Amino acid sequence: MSDKKAAPVDDLMDRIVSLCKRRGFIFQSSEIYGGLASCYDYGPLGVELLRNVKEAWWRSMVTSRRDIVGLDSAIIQSPKVWEASGHLDNFTDPLVDCRECKSRFRADKLGEYVCPNKKFKKRPVTECQADGFFTEPRASNLMFKTHMGPVEGAGAEAYLRPETAQGIFINFLNVVTASRLRPPFGIAQIGKSFRNEITPGNFVFRTREFEQMEMEYFIPPGEDEKWYEYWVQNRFQWYKGLGVNPERLRLRPHDKEELAHYSTGCTDVEYEFPFGWDELEGIAKRGSFDLTQHSEHSNAKLTFYDEEAKAHYTPHVVEPAAGVTRSAMTFLIDAYEEEQIGVDKKGKPDIRTVLHFHPTIAPITVAVFPLVKKEGMPDVADRIEARLREDGFKTFYDEKGAIGRRYRRQDEVGTPWCVTVDGDTLADGTVTIRDRDSMEQSRIHENELSDHLREKLQAWTYRAHG
Ligand code: ATP
């Protein structure tokens, strides 16, 4: 029994998956060995996309602010951490097996799946449930178990972290002592997490190994509502600021039944994926639950002294928890367009595939081409590209093929600007700069290129609001 689940994936998803492979964003992992279900590798452009997403988050959450510091904790932690946090007992999803086709499904998400059994021609699995094919739901723990040291057995068991957040709570004392921060303040972390998901799928939307960006904001009790509202709005704006279509974004407050017992509120930032609305990020009020639990289990004193009240208190926490890989996929989907830009010589629609990435997210910022591979143009283009690279831009050099084809190849990977060296460059030092979205071209002196691009980037750049 494995990942036989098939969520409805329409044509758009297939095209994006194909573009990701063709252009080096995302590959099926272990492909030369037949692939490993739901595991992915990020290629040359994918890794740049991930780095840009993480950098934009880090800038917005950490380096642009005074009240938040960063952390990078270990993936394998003491098993006691997971006992205290409740993950050992409660980090489960309800699982059902289909007696007919042996597939497994998450019982709380049955509405999302179609039956993988050919016999039933992609019918919704709720019909299989109605036919009585499913076992009773049972809890399945999502943590990956492993062993520390050469000997297996009791005492050697350890877990791969299923979230980055607990690494923050267990370092609370260290960070507070080292940085002398007082509430309200935050600790942020980006890193890999692992969950043995029952039904991974929808490309990199849900995988068993993924990256998260989480921040725990520690506040005096009683300020929960204020900071919760603040972070819900702040995080929603982050996606909008990076160019995500606001019509495909929404906030969804959780119903009471969805909340963990210690939580008094949680709101998801959701995106309208080709397979429906789903979570991008959750912003949760966690009260004092985590610090209290770790305090009780470890005997460490995780409190602050309130000078006015002359008493110790355990800070409360508001947590925005986002996914790196899920965000990267969202930026890809949201940026994707097949745009008709005229008709070709045979009268057929001329369609270009373009990724309208925000320049902060785009893997390549500027591509440089010689118009033709002669008359000294390659040398000049080579020099211009090297200079832009030294000035800190992510560049790409290409001299092969017709110029129109080269533009299209850059459109397809979302490069916002292309610079072309032509005959006039040799005469007067001006180059053509082409805009990806409008496809308009203008001329500018090569010495002004870096400033010009910086200005354009600046005009786009999202600024975190404090
Ligand atoms: P779900 O209900 O979809 O299982 P969750 O509510 O358990 O997710 P959180 O624990 O809040 O998710 O994790 C925070 C973020 O981490 C999610 O919003 C998502 O962006 C990302 N994330 C969680 N699980 C996965 C996964 N299996 N694959 C990729 N990203 C994930």
Coordinates of N, CA and C and ligand atoms in Angstrom, one line a residue, residues 106 195 197 205-207 210 212 279-281 321-323 326, ligand 1:
R106 N -6.6 10.0 4.0 CA -6.8 10.7 5.2 C -8.3 10.8 5.4
R195 N 7.3 14.7 7.6 CA 6.1 14.1 8.1 C 5.7 13.0 7.2
E197 N 3.3 11.7 5.8 CA 2.0 12.0 5.4 C 1.3 10.8 4.8
F205 N 3.1 20.3 -3.2 CA 2.2 20.9 -2.2 C 2.3 20.2 -0.8
R206 N 2.2 18.8 -0.9 CA 2.3 18.0 0.3 C 3.3 16.9 0.1
T207 N 4.5 17.0 0.7 CA 5.5 16.0 0.6 C 5.9 15.5 2.0
F210 N 10.0 18.5 3.6 CA 9.7 19.8 3.1 C 10.4 20.8 3.9
Q212 N 10.1 24.5 6.1 CA 9.2 25.5 6.7 C 9.9 26.8 7.1
E279 N -4.4 25.6 2.2 CA -3.5 26.4 3.1 C -2.1 26.7 2.6
L280 N -1.7 27.9 2.8 CA -0.4 28.3 2.5 C 0.4 28.5 3.8
E281 N -0.3 29.0 4.8 CA 0.3 29.3 6.0 C -0.7 29.4 7.1
A321 N 3.3 30.2 10.7 CA 4.0 29.0 10.2 C 3.7 28.8 8.7
A322 N 4.8 29.0 7.9 CA 4.6 28.9 6.5 C 5.5 27.8 5.9
G323 N 5.2 27.4 4.6 CA 6.0 26.4 4.0 C 6.9 27.1 2.9
R326 N 6.0 24.9 -0.4 CA 4.6 25.2 -0.8 C 4.5 26.6 -1.3
Ligands
ATP1 P1 -2.1 20.4 6.7 O1 -3.4 20.7 7.5 O2 -2.2 20.8 5.3 O3 -1.6 19.0 7.0 P2 -0.8 21.8 8.9 O4 -1.9 22.7 9.3 O5 -0.6 20.6 9.7 O6 -1.0 21.4 7.3 P3 1.3 23.3 9.9 O7 1.7 22.3 10.9 O8 0.6 24.5 10.3 O9 0.5 22.6 8.7 O10 2.6 23.7 9.0 C1 2.8 25.0 8.6 C2 3.1 25.1 7.1 O11 4.1 24.2 6.7 C3 1.8 24.8 6.3 O12 1.0 25.9 6.1 C4 2.5 24.4 4.9 O13 2.8 25.6 4.2 C5 3.8 23.7 5.4 N1 3.6 22.3 5.3 C6 3.0 21.5 6.3 N2 3.0 20.2 5.9 C7 3.6 20.1 4.7 C8 3.9 19.1 3.8 N3 3.6 17.8 4.1 N4 4.4 19.4 2.6 C9 4.8 20.7 2.3 N5 4.5 21.7 3.1 C10 3.9 21.5 4.3

